[in-house]
Short mmCIF file of C-alpha atoms in Angstrom, two decimals:
data_model
loop_
_atom_site.label_atom_id
_atom_site.label_comp_id
_atom_site.label_asym_id
_atom_site.label_seq_id
_atom_site.Cartn_x
_atom_site.Cartn_y
_atom_site.Cartn_z
CA MET A 1 0.04 0.03 -0.13
CA GLY A 2 1.39 3.29 -1.17
CA GLU A 3 1.19 6.57 0.68
CA LEU A 4 1.63 10.40 -0.39
CA VAL A 5 2.66 12.90 2.11
CA PHE A 6 2.33 16.55 1.17
CA VAL A 7 4.93 18.33 3.22
CA GLY A 8 4.92 22.23 3.52
CA LEU A 9 8.28 23.84 3.00
CA GLY A 10 7.21 27.26 4.42
CA LEU A 11 8.34 30.57 3.09
CA TYR A 12 11.89 31.07 2.48
CA ASP A 13 14.49 28.43 2.36
CA GLU A 14 15.27 24.75 3.32
CA LYS A 15 15.31 25.62 7.08
CA ASP A 16 11.58 26.34 6.95
CA VAL A 17 10.46 22.86 7.11
CA SER A 18 9.41 21.44 10.35
CA LEU A 19 10.85 18.40 12.20
CA ARG A 20 7.81 16.47 11.20
CA GLY A 21 7.97 17.40 7.58
CA LEU A 22 11.80 16.32 7.45
CA GLU A 23 10.90 13.07 9.40
CA GLU A 24 8.39 12.26 6.64
CA ALA A 25 10.74 13.01 3.59
CA ARG A 26 13.53 10.96 5.28
CA THR A 27 11.57 8.07 5.74
CA SER A 28 9.81 8.16 2.32
CA ASP A 29 11.10 5.82 -0.75
CA TYR A 30 10.66 8.88 -3.18
CA VAL A 31 10.98 12.66 -2.81
CA PHE A 32 9.45 15.01 -5.06
CA ALA A 33 9.25 18.91 -4.91
CA GLU A 34 7.63 21.70 -6.73
CA PHE A 35 8.76 25.42 -6.77
CA TYR A 36 6.41 27.09 -9.15
CA THR A 37 3.11 27.93 -7.19
CA SER A 38 5.38 30.32 -4.97
CA LEU A 39 9.10 31.10 -5.50
CA MET A 40 11.54 29.96 -2.23
CA THR A 41 14.09 32.58 -3.21
CA GLY A 42 16.40 31.37 -0.41
CA LEU A 43 16.24 27.86 -1.15
CA SER A 44 18.89 25.87 -2.90
CA LEU A 45 17.99 22.23 -4.23
CA GLU A 46 21.48 21.14 -3.05
CA ARG A 47 21.05 22.10 0.52
CA LEU A 48 17.41 20.68 0.67
CA GLU A 49 18.75 17.46 -0.58
CA THR A 50 21.50 17.65 2.12
CA VAL A 51 18.98 18.36 4.76
CA VAL A 52 16.60 15.60 3.54
CA GLY A 53 19.59 13.17 3.12
CA LYS A 54 18.08 12.19 -0.44
CA ARG A 55 17.45 12.97 -3.95
CA VAL A 56 14.56 15.41 -4.61
CA ALA A 57 13.28 15.28 -7.96
CA VAL A 58 11.56 18.76 -9.01
CA VAL A 59 8.50 18.60 -11.05
CA SER A 60 7.19 21.36 -13.24
CA ARG A 61 3.78 22.77 -13.70
CA LYS A 62 3.22 20.65 -16.89
CA THR A 63 3.64 17.49 -14.83
CA LEU A 64 1.18 18.54 -12.09
CA GLU A 65 -1.30 20.18 -14.37
CA ASP A 66 -0.97 18.73 -17.97
CA ASP A 67 0.12 15.10 -16.87
CA ASP A 68 -2.00 15.37 -13.62
CA GLY A 69 0.92 14.53 -11.73
CA GLU A 70 0.96 11.05 -12.91
CA PRO A 71 4.85 10.45 -12.27
CA ILE A 72 4.06 11.12 -8.39
CA LEU A 73 1.02 8.96 -8.42
CA GLN A 74 2.52 5.98 -10.11
CA LYS A 75 5.31 5.66 -7.26
CA ALA A 76 2.81 6.52 -4.77
CA GLU A 77 0.77 3.64 -5.65
CA LYS A 78 3.20 1.20 -4.19
CA LEU A 79 5.61 3.34 -2.01
CA LYS A 80 5.80 5.98 0.31
CA VAL A 81 6.29 9.40 -1.55
CA ALA A 82 6.78 12.87 0.00
CA PHE A 83 5.96 15.69 -2.13
CA LEU A 84 7.63 19.12 -0.91
CA VAL A 85 5.62 22.05 -1.45
CA PRO A 86 6.22 25.83 -0.81
CA GLY A 87 3.98 27.27 2.16
CA ASP A 88 1.20 25.28 3.22
CA PRO A 89 0.39 22.53 0.91
CA LEU A 90 -3.32 22.73 0.38
CA ILE A 91 -3.46 26.42 -0.20
CA ALA A 92 -2.72 25.85 -4.13
CA THR A 93 -5.64 24.33 -5.72
CA THR A 94 -3.49 22.30 -7.99
CA HIS A 95 -2.46 20.26 -4.93
CA ILE A 96 -5.99 19.75 -3.72
CA ASP A 97 -6.57 18.31 -7.18
CA LEU A 98 -3.61 15.87 -6.90
CA ARG A 99 -4.91 14.73 -3.69
CA ILE A 100 -8.38 14.06 -4.96
CA ARG A 101 -6.54 12.02 -7.93
CA ALA A 102 -4.53 10.17 -5.29
CA GLN A 103 -7.70 9.08 -3.13
CA LYS A 104 -9.40 8.08 -6.00
CA ARG A 105 -6.64 5.73 -7.00
CA GLY A 106 -6.66 4.29 -3.22
CA ILE A 107 -3.37 6.16 -2.31
CA LYS A 108 -3.63 7.06 1.30
CA THR A 109 -2.63 10.83 1.71
CA LYS A 110 -1.36 12.92 4.64
CA ILE A 111 -0.47 16.57 5.11
CA VAL A 112 2.35 18.15 7.04
CA HIS A 113 1.52 21.77 7.20
CA GLY A 114 3.90 24.58 6.83
CA ALA A 115 3.94 28.49 7.22
CA SER A 116 2.08 30.20 4.67
CA ILE A 117 2.23 33.61 3.16
CA VAL A 118 -1.65 33.82 3.96
CA SER A 119 -1.06 34.09 8.08
CA ALA A 120 2.81 35.43 7.52
CA ALA A 121 1.39 38.57 5.69
CA ILE A 122 -1.59 39.11 8.00
CA GLY A 123 0.71 38.98 11.07
CA LEU A 124 3.60 41.14 9.73
CA SER A 125 0.85 43.71 8.40
CA GLY A 126 0.11 44.38 12.06
CA LEU A 127 -3.49 44.26 11.02
CA GLN A 128 -5.89 42.03 12.72
CA ASN A 129 -6.66 38.59 11.18
CA TYR A 130 -10.48 38.72 11.65
CA ARG A 131 -10.69 42.07 10.00
CA PHE A 132 -9.50 40.78 6.47
CA GLY A 133 -12.22 40.32 3.91
CA ARG A 134 -11.32 38.12 0.88
CA SER A 135 -7.99 38.06 -0.57
CA VAL A 136 -7.10 38.32 -4.09
CA THR A 137 -4.24 37.77 -6.57
CA ILE A 138 -3.04 40.70 -9.04
CA PRO A 139 -2.02 38.86 -12.01
CA PHE A 140 0.17 40.37 -14.76
CA SER A 141 -1.88 41.70 -17.19
CA GLU A 142 -2.15 40.44 -20.74
CA PRO A 143 -1.92 42.92 -23.52
CA HIS A 144 -5.34 44.67 -24.26
CA SER A 145 -7.08 43.03 -21.33
CA VAL A 146 -7.76 44.37 -18.00
CA TYR A 147 -8.69 42.35 -15.23
CA GLU A 148 -10.77 44.14 -12.77
CA THR A 149 -11.08 41.60 -10.00
CA PRO A 150 -8.42 42.89 -7.70
CA TYR A 151 -9.70 46.63 -7.54
CA ASN A 152 -13.30 45.36 -7.09
CA VAL A 153 -12.20 43.16 -4.13
CA VAL A 154 -10.21 45.97 -2.53
CA ALA A 155 -13.45 48.08 -3.10
CA GLU A 156 -15.76 45.60 -1.74
CA ASN A 157 -13.87 44.79 1.34
CA LYS A 158 -13.36 48.44 2.01
CA ALA A 159 -17.12 49.17 1.84
CA ARG A 160 -17.41 46.67 4.61
CA ASN A 161 -14.54 48.12 6.52
CA LEU A 162 -12.31 45.05 5.86
CA HIS A 163 -8.63 44.78 4.82
CA THR A 164 -7.52 43.30 1.81
CA LEU A 165 -4.56 40.91 1.22
CA CYS A 166 -3.28 40.88 -2.34
CA PHE A 167 -0.89 38.13 -3.61
CA LEU A 168 1.24 39.06 -6.51
CA ASP A 169 1.38 36.97 -9.49
CA ILE A 170 4.75 34.86 -10.32
CA LYS A 171 5.91 33.55 -13.52
CA ALA A 172 7.76 30.63 -12.51
CA GLU A 173 9.19 29.81 -15.86
CA GLU A 174 10.98 33.23 -15.96
CA LYS A 175 11.67 33.21 -12.27
CA ARG A 176 9.87 36.50 -12.12
CA SER A 177 7.42 37.66 -9.59
CA MET A 178 5.42 40.86 -9.56
CA THR A 179 6.94 43.69 -7.49
CA ILE A 180 4.84 46.00 -5.21
CA GLU A 181 5.46 48.97 -7.77
CA GLU A 182 4.01 46.85 -10.64
CA ALA A 183 0.95 45.82 -8.61
CA LEU A 184 0.24 49.46 -7.52
CA LYS A 185 0.70 50.86 -11.16
CA ILE A 186 -1.90 48.03 -12.11
CA LEU A 187 -4.42 49.29 -9.48
CA LEU A 188 -3.80 52.87 -10.12
CA SER A 189 -4.61 52.36 -13.90
CA LEU A 190 -7.94 50.59 -12.86
CA GLU A 191 -8.66 53.52 -10.66
CA GLU A 192 -8.26 56.11 -13.49
CA LYS A 193 -10.84 53.88 -15.40
CA LYS A 194 -13.44 53.27 -12.52
CA LYS A 195 -12.80 56.47 -10.62
CA MET A 196 -14.26 55.18 -7.23
CA HIS A 197 -11.57 56.44 -4.96
CA ILE A 198 -10.56 53.03 -3.93
CA VAL A 199 -6.72 52.99 -4.73
CA THR A 200 -5.43 56.57 -5.25
CA LEU A 201 -2.29 58.05 -4.58
CA ASP A 202 -3.11 59.03 -1.06
CA SER A 203 -4.51 55.78 -0.07
CA LEU A 204 -2.73 53.86 2.74
CA ALA A 205 -1.13 50.54 1.70
CA VAL A 206 1.45 47.99 3.42
CA GLY A 207 4.20 46.48 1.37
CA ILE A 208 5.57 43.31 2.65
CA ALA A 209 8.65 42.09 1.03
CA ARG A 210 10.41 38.79 1.56
CA ALA A 211 8.20 37.36 4.60
CA GLY A 212 10.25 34.75 6.40
CA ALA A 213 13.60 35.82 5.36
CA GLU A 214 16.16 37.23 7.60
CA ASP A 215 16.12 40.60 5.52
CA SER A 216 12.20 40.86 5.41
CA LEU A 217 10.77 44.30 5.25
CA VAL A 218 7.33 45.71 6.05
CA LYS A 219 6.39 49.35 5.11
CA ALA A 220 3.27 51.32 5.36
CA ASP A 221 2.62 54.59 3.74
CA SER A 222 0.61 56.32 0.89
CA VAL A 223 0.44 54.49 -2.43
CA LYS A 224 2.48 57.56 -3.73
CA SER A 225 5.41 56.93 -1.25
CA LEU A 226 5.41 53.21 -1.69
CA LEU A 227 5.91 53.67 -5.48
CA ASN A 228 9.02 55.17 -4.78
CA TYR A 229 9.99 52.88 -2.01
CA ASP A 230 13.01 50.27 -2.52
CA PHE A 231 11.40 47.00 -1.31
CA GLY A 232 14.51 44.97 -2.53
CA SER A 233 14.02 41.90 -4.50
CA PRO A 234 10.46 39.79 -4.50
CA PRO A 235 8.42 37.90 -3.44
CA HIS A 236 6.26 40.84 -2.49
CA THR A 237 2.73 41.03 -1.10
CA LEU A 238 0.49 44.02 -0.49
CA VAL A 239 -2.20 44.84 1.96
CA PHE A 240 -4.85 47.59 1.82
CA PRO A 241 -5.98 48.56 5.09
CA ALA A 242 -9.95 49.27 5.67
CA GLU A 243 -10.45 53.13 6.20
CA ARG A 244 -10.82 52.96 9.60
CA LEU A 245 -8.36 51.19 11.90
CA HIS A 246 -8.32 49.78 15.61
CA PHE A 247 -5.85 51.89 17.56
CA VAL A 248 -3.61 48.66 18.20
CA GLU A 249 -3.66 48.33 14.48
CA ALA A 250 -2.62 51.92 13.97
CA ASP A 251 0.21 51.78 16.57
CA ALA A 252 1.38 48.73 14.95
CA LEU A 253 1.32 50.41 11.28
CA VAL A 254 3.34 53.33 12.92
CA LYS A 255 5.79 51.35 15.21
CA LEU A 256 6.38 48.18 13.28
CA ALA A 257 5.72 49.26 9.69
CA GLY A 258 7.22 52.85 9.85
CA ALA A 259 3.66 54.52 8.97
CA PRO A 260 3.56 58.28 9.32
CA GLU A 261 1.92 59.30 12.58
CA SER A 262 -1.15 60.67 10.66
CA VAL A 263 -2.31 57.16 10.29
CA LYS A 264 -3.56 57.46 13.90
CA ASN A 265 -6.27 59.69 12.82
CA MET A 266 -7.87 56.63 11.14
CA ALA A 267 -8.02 54.86 14.52
CA ARG A 268 -11.25 54.78 16.40
CA MET B 1 21.78 44.84 22.71
CA GLY B 2 19.06 42.38 23.35
CA GLU B 3 16.84 40.66 20.94
CA LEU B 4 13.46 38.98 20.90
CA VAL B 5 12.58 36.27 18.52
CA PHE B 6 8.93 35.31 18.05
CA VAL B 7 8.95 31.59 17.18
CA GLY B 8 5.84 29.97 15.69
CA LEU B 9 5.51 26.42 16.99
CA GLY B 10 2.92 25.18 14.52
CA LEU B 11 -0.25 23.23 15.14
CA TYR B 12 0.09 20.05 17.15
CA ASP B 13 3.17 19.00 19.08
CA GLU B 14 6.83 19.81 19.54
CA LYS B 15 7.67 18.38 16.17
CA ASP B 16 5.92 21.05 14.33
CA VAL B 17 8.66 23.92 14.89
CA SER B 18 10.84 24.61 11.82
CA LEU B 19 14.57 24.06 11.58
CA ARG B 20 15.03 27.86 11.71
CA GLY B 21 12.78 28.19 14.82
CA LEU B 22 14.79 25.51 16.64
CA GLU B 23 18.05 27.07 15.59
CA GLU B 24 16.76 30.37 16.96
CA ALA B 25 15.60 28.84 20.29
CA ARG B 26 19.09 26.84 20.68
CA THR B 27 21.10 29.88 20.30
CA SER B 28 18.99 32.07 22.70
CA ASP B 29 19.90 32.74 26.06
CA TYR B 30 16.52 32.43 27.50
CA VAL B 31 13.50 30.45 26.03
CA PHE B 32 9.86 31.54 26.91
CA ALA B 33 6.69 29.87 25.70
CA GLU B 34 2.98 30.40 25.81
CA PHE B 35 0.12 27.79 25.26
CA TYR B 36 -3.00 30.04 26.02
CA THR B 37 -3.67 31.39 22.66
CA SER B 38 -4.16 27.94 21.09
CA LEU B 39 -3.90 24.36 22.81
CA MET B 40 -1.15 22.41 21.32
CA THR B 41 -2.77 18.96 22.17
CA GLY B 42 0.27 16.73 21.38
CA LEU B 43 2.89 18.86 22.84
CA SER B 44 4.83 17.96 26.24
CA LEU B 45 6.93 20.57 27.78
CA GLU B 46 9.35 18.07 28.70
CA ARG B 47 9.80 16.70 24.89
CA LEU B 48 9.75 20.54 23.96
CA GLU B 49 12.61 21.16 26.25
CA THR B 50 14.60 18.22 25.21
CA VAL B 51 14.23 19.35 21.36
CA VAL B 52 15.21 22.67 22.39
CA GLY B 53 18.02 21.50 24.69
CA LYS B 54 17.13 24.33 27.36
CA ARG B 55 14.72 25.10 29.84
CA VAL B 56 11.63 26.65 28.56
CA ALA B 57 9.60 29.04 30.90
CA VAL B 58 6.02 28.97 30.35
CA VAL B 59 4.00 32.36 30.83
CA SER B 60 0.61 32.69 31.45
CA ARG B 61 -2.09 35.14 29.98
CA LYS B 62 -1.77 37.16 33.15
CA THR B 63 2.09 37.78 32.51
CA LEU B 64 1.43 38.58 28.90
CA GLU B 65 -1.77 40.66 29.11
CA ASP B 66 -1.99 42.06 32.62
CA ASP B 67 1.78 42.61 33.20
CA ASP B 68 2.53 43.55 29.67
CA GLY B 69 5.24 40.59 28.93
CA GLU B 70 7.40 42.49 31.30
CA PRO B 71 9.63 39.30 32.44
CA ILE B 72 10.07 38.58 28.68
CA LEU B 73 11.01 42.24 27.95
CA GLN B 74 13.42 42.75 30.89
CA LYS B 75 15.62 39.63 29.69
CA ALA B 76 15.40 40.78 26.03
CA GLU B 77 16.70 44.00 26.72
CA LYS B 78 20.27 42.77 27.02
CA LEU B 79 20.18 39.16 25.92
CA LYS B 80 18.60 37.09 23.14
CA VAL B 81 15.32 35.69 23.98
CA ALA B 82 13.18 33.23 22.00
CA PHE B 83 9.39 33.42 22.65
CA LEU B 84 7.73 30.28 21.47
CA VAL B 85 4.31 30.66 20.58
CA PRO B 86 1.52 28.26 18.88
CA GLY B 87 0.73 28.59 15.28
CA ASP B 88 2.09 31.57 13.43
CA PRO B 89 3.25 34.02 15.95
CA LEU B 90 1.58 37.15 14.91
CA ILE B 91 -1.93 36.05 14.41
CA ALA B 92 -2.64 36.57 18.10
CA THR B 93 -3.28 40.23 18.87
CA THR B 94 -1.53 40.03 22.16
CA HIS B 95 1.75 39.05 20.49
CA ILE B 96 1.63 41.99 18.24
CA ASP B 97 1.09 44.23 21.27
CA LEU B 98 4.29 42.56 22.78
CA ARG B 99 6.26 43.18 19.74
CA ILE B 100 5.22 46.85 19.59
CA ARG B 101 6.32 47.36 23.46
CA ALA B 102 9.80 45.56 22.55
CA GLN B 103 10.28 47.96 19.63
CA LYS B 104 9.41 51.06 21.95
CA ARG B 105 12.26 49.79 24.42
CA GLY B 106 14.87 49.52 21.59
CA ILE B 107 14.67 45.80 21.51
CA LYS B 108 15.31 44.24 18.03
CA THR B 109 12.53 41.61 16.91
CA LYS B 110 12.39 39.09 14.59
CA ILE B 111 9.75 36.46 13.39
CA VAL B 112 10.02 32.75 12.75
CA HIS B 113 6.65 31.90 10.96
CA GLY B 114 5.01 28.57 11.80
CA ALA B 115 2.08 26.65 10.42
CA SER B 116 -1.37 28.52 11.40
CA ILE B 117 -4.77 27.25 11.75
CA VAL B 118 -5.91 29.90 9.40
CA SER B 119 -4.14 28.27 6.12
CA ALA B 120 -4.38 24.59 7.45
CA ALA B 121 -8.19 24.67 7.98
CA ILE B 122 -8.71 26.48 4.59
CA GLY B 123 -6.61 23.87 2.95
CA LEU B 124 -8.14 20.69 4.60
CA SER B 125 -11.71 22.03 3.95
CA GLY B 126 -10.86 21.58 0.11
CA LEU B 127 -12.42 24.85 -0.48
CA GLN B 128 -10.53 27.90 -2.27
CA ASN B 129 -8.53 29.94 -0.25
CA TYR B 130 -9.60 33.25 -2.27
CA ARG B 131 -13.38 32.42 -1.65
CA PHE B 132 -13.21 33.03 2.05
CA GLY B 133 -14.77 36.13 3.46
CA ARG B 134 -13.92 37.23 6.81
CA SER B 135 -13.30 34.60 9.67
CA VAL B 136 -14.91 34.70 13.02
CA THR B 137 -14.42 33.40 16.46
CA ILE B 138 -17.22 31.58 17.98
CA PRO B 139 -17.05 32.33 21.77
CA PHE B 140 -18.32 30.62 24.74
CA SER B 141 -21.55 32.36 25.64
CA GLU B 142 -21.84 34.10 28.88
CA PRO B 143 -25.15 33.38 30.73
CA HIS B 144 -27.98 35.57 29.55
CA SER B 145 -25.90 37.18 26.67
CA VAL B 146 -26.10 36.42 23.34
CA TYR B 147 -23.38 37.25 20.99
CA GLU B 148 -24.65 37.46 17.29
CA THR B 149 -21.34 38.23 15.33
CA PRO B 150 -20.73 34.73 14.37
CA TYR B 151 -24.19 34.47 12.91
CA ASN B 152 -23.97 37.69 11.06
CA VAL B 153 -20.51 37.12 9.70
CA VAL B 154 -21.66 33.84 8.10
CA ALA B 155 -24.78 35.43 6.87
CA GLU B 156 -22.64 38.39 5.29
CA ASN B 157 -20.28 36.09 3.81
CA LYS B 158 -23.27 33.94 2.03
CA ALA B 159 -24.74 36.98 0.76
CA ARG B 160 -21.45 37.55 -1.36
CA ASN B 161 -21.04 33.99 -2.07
CA LEU B 162 -18.08 33.45 0.25
CA HIS B 163 -17.06 30.68 2.71
CA THR B 164 -16.67 31.43 6.48
CA LEU B 165 -13.87 30.07 8.51
CA CYS B 166 -14.86 30.01 12.27
CA PHE B 167 -12.67 29.44 15.07
CA LEU B 168 -13.88 27.94 18.11
CA ASP B 169 -13.29 29.51 21.62
CA ILE B 170 -10.87 27.96 24.07
CA LYS B 171 -10.63 28.41 27.94
CA ALA B 172 -6.89 27.81 28.40
CA GLU B 173 -7.24 27.76 32.17
CA GLU B 174 -9.48 24.91 32.00
CA LYS B 175 -7.60 23.27 29.20
CA ARG B 176 -11.11 23.63 27.54
CA SER B 177 -11.62 23.87 23.84
CA MET B 178 -15.33 24.23 22.26
CA THR B 179 -16.43 21.38 20.16
CA ILE B 180 -18.07 21.48 16.71
CA GLU B 181 -21.34 20.23 18.32
CA GLU B 182 -21.27 23.38 21.09
CA ALA B 183 -20.37 25.60 18.17
CA LEU B 184 -23.40 24.38 15.95
CA LYS B 185 -25.66 24.50 18.87
CA ILE B 186 -24.75 28.14 19.40
CA LEU B 187 -25.47 28.94 15.75
CA LEU B 188 -28.71 27.06 15.66
CA SER B 189 -30.03 29.02 19.00
CA LEU B 190 -29.00 32.29 16.81
CA GLU B 191 -30.98 30.98 13.61
CA GLU B 192 -34.00 30.15 15.97
CA LYS B 193 -33.94 34.04 16.99
CA LYS B 194 -33.00 35.71 13.70
CA LYS B 195 -34.78 33.52 11.34
CA MET B 196 -32.50 34.25 8.31
CA HIS B 197 -32.10 30.65 7.07
CA ILE B 198 -28.44 30.99 7.60
CA VAL B 199 -27.50 27.97 9.64
CA THR B 200 -30.07 25.28 9.61
CA LEU B 201 -30.12 21.97 10.25
CA ASP B 202 -29.95 21.47 6.44
CA SER B 203 -26.91 23.68 5.98
CA LEU B 204 -23.78 22.40 4.61
CA ALA B 205 -20.86 22.59 7.21
CA VAL B 206 -17.25 21.20 7.47
CA GLY B 207 -15.85 20.22 10.86
CA ILE B 208 -12.30 19.95 11.20
CA ALA B 209 -10.66 18.06 14.05
CA ARG B 210 -6.98 18.18 15.39
CA ALA B 211 -5.44 19.79 12.20
CA GLY B 212 -1.97 18.90 12.11
CA ALA B 213 -2.36 15.81 14.04
CA GLU B 214 -1.73 12.24 12.94
CA ASP B 215 -5.39 11.38 13.50
CA SER B 216 -6.76 14.71 12.05
CA LEU B 217 -10.27 14.44 10.70
CA VAL B 218 -12.08 16.47 8.24
CA LYS B 219 -15.93 15.55 7.52
CA ALA B 220 -18.50 17.78 5.43
CA ASP B 221 -22.03 17.17 5.85
CA SER B 222 -25.56 18.68 6.94
CA VAL B 223 -25.52 20.45 10.30
CA LYS B 224 -27.95 17.92 11.51
CA SER B 225 -25.59 15.09 10.62
CA LEU B 226 -22.40 16.92 11.94
CA LEU B 227 -24.32 17.15 15.38
CA ASN B 228 -24.16 13.57 15.72
CA TYR B 229 -20.62 12.82 14.28
CA ASP B 230 -17.97 11.87 16.58
CA PHE B 231 -15.06 14.21 15.80
CA GLY B 232 -13.19 13.09 18.85
CA SER B 233 -11.16 15.41 21.20
CA PRO B 234 -10.50 19.11 20.27
CA PRO B 235 -8.97 21.42 18.94
CA HIS B 236 -11.91 21.81 16.40
CA THR B 237 -12.60 24.38 13.74
CA LEU B 238 -15.59 24.91 11.60
CA VAL B 239 -16.31 26.00 7.79
CA PHE B 240 -19.36 27.32 6.37
CA PRO B 241 -19.27 26.96 2.78
CA ALA B 242 -20.89 29.44 0.25
CA GLU B 243 -24.19 28.25 -1.25
CA ARG B 244 -22.64 27.82 -4.68
CA LEU B 245 -19.47 25.78 -5.12
CA HIS B 246 -16.94 25.48 -7.54
CA PHE B 247 -16.98 21.85 -9.08
CA VAL B 248 -13.40 21.16 -7.59
CA GLU B 249 -14.53 22.43 -4.32
CA ALA B 250 -17.41 19.93 -4.52
CA ASP B 251 -15.46 17.18 -5.60
CA ALA B 252 -13.03 17.76 -2.77
CA LEU B 253 -15.83 17.89 -0.36
CA VAL B 254 -16.88 14.52 -1.44
CA LYS B 255 -13.53 12.76 -1.85
CA LEU B 256 -11.54 14.34 0.97
CA ALA B 257 -14.28 15.16 3.41
CA GLY B 258 -16.93 12.45 2.78
CA ALA B 259 -19.72 15.01 2.00
CA PRO B 260 -22.86 13.31 0.64
CA GLU B 261 -22.99 13.19 -3.22
CA SER B 262 -25.70 15.59 -3.33
CA VAL B 263 -23.10 18.36 -2.48
CA LYS B 264 -22.39 18.24 -6.17
CA ASN B 265 -25.56 20.07 -6.88
CA MET B 266 -24.29 22.95 -5.36
CA ALA B 267 -21.47 23.21 -7.98
CA ARG B 268 -21.62 25.50 -10.97
#
């Protein structure tokens, strides 16, 4: 009887795996990994293989999505297979798909959770978890197409006095990840079109760079200031706070994210 | 110069800490921990101390909230201090407070993220991350008071075709944690009062028990069925799906959470 263990690798490098995850990988017959649903910019495959003590086979988007993860499932039918995944494994829909296919083939599955950008970004922003509305991904725009969803989600959340967590798109093939500046420009161009005063140059935003890394950086300020702020290399994440803040949130933005003192006027 | 490192312990036991977190704890002069913001039911302090190789001083809610974490901050003014925290450290507001106080005293802070129930429960439910609206905690009700927020949040999210993640209250002093059955009964009593057809006996819900443990369990079914389902010991978490599901979500609920096939009628 085979087994497929999804192991979350966390956020940044090979040291972000848990002791439990490492134990599962070490006791597996085969170890696969993917690095296209998130970029783990500090990770080296060589160091990961040293830590795990086994060869790690990296699978592509094509293997998982076009070929339905067939190479992984074939091994897992008879043997114990660990599949190492950035973040918390089931946040990416593609891994839920794979898990469903495994179960359908009678393969037992197990999940070892890892640190996710979902909770990390919420925590680093200094804003309160239960005040976040739905989150959204800001995709690279295709020529001549304008994808309005991110703007609409921020608008919808602000109307309900909620914060918005925005994930920024990645193009794993090109090892390219959207920057805060690019994301803000996309939203400003939507603002120009829709004119609902949702994301203007004066709006407050929180930029988060390299969550989980030693040199991670969080900066809260107006969109205008953030456009010129040097966040360094990606991955980047963006948060739009609600128009009204809890006083602890305002304090956190000032003390932990370097927001201007005027942010305190947004607190009740 | 002192330093305060917040280390996320993850979900279940001492094996859920990351290699990075362990390294930070091992190189600290003092190690503190708290276990009241979440219960880590598999963790033993003795085993944690063995893994860390140091004495771990457990602090109470009183130390953190009434005494503003003073014993921790005093040590961190001159030495390196690790503070071990269930889940991802900054999800609990009380730790954001402590971090602000540390910064105000000139103490450098660092965050080592850990697996959080926020992403774990979303992933285990099989529902898609970006379709979750705001989350809510269902508190133990005080005699003669009825706290309507959880019901209203589920209603608000359903009106926008979004899922709701409900955290269940804990009373750490009594090592007591709300069960799915208790939470459902609270919501049904609110339904009786408000009659908006938000949480009825026929509503679909997903119960998650012991996320992160070897014997974790996920079950999707009607509220009526879940009331009689044996989820075993806490911690428990509850999800209310939107009224319409994506077909992958419906498939995941059936295949991964044992939902009745009729759930597929909710898919577009």
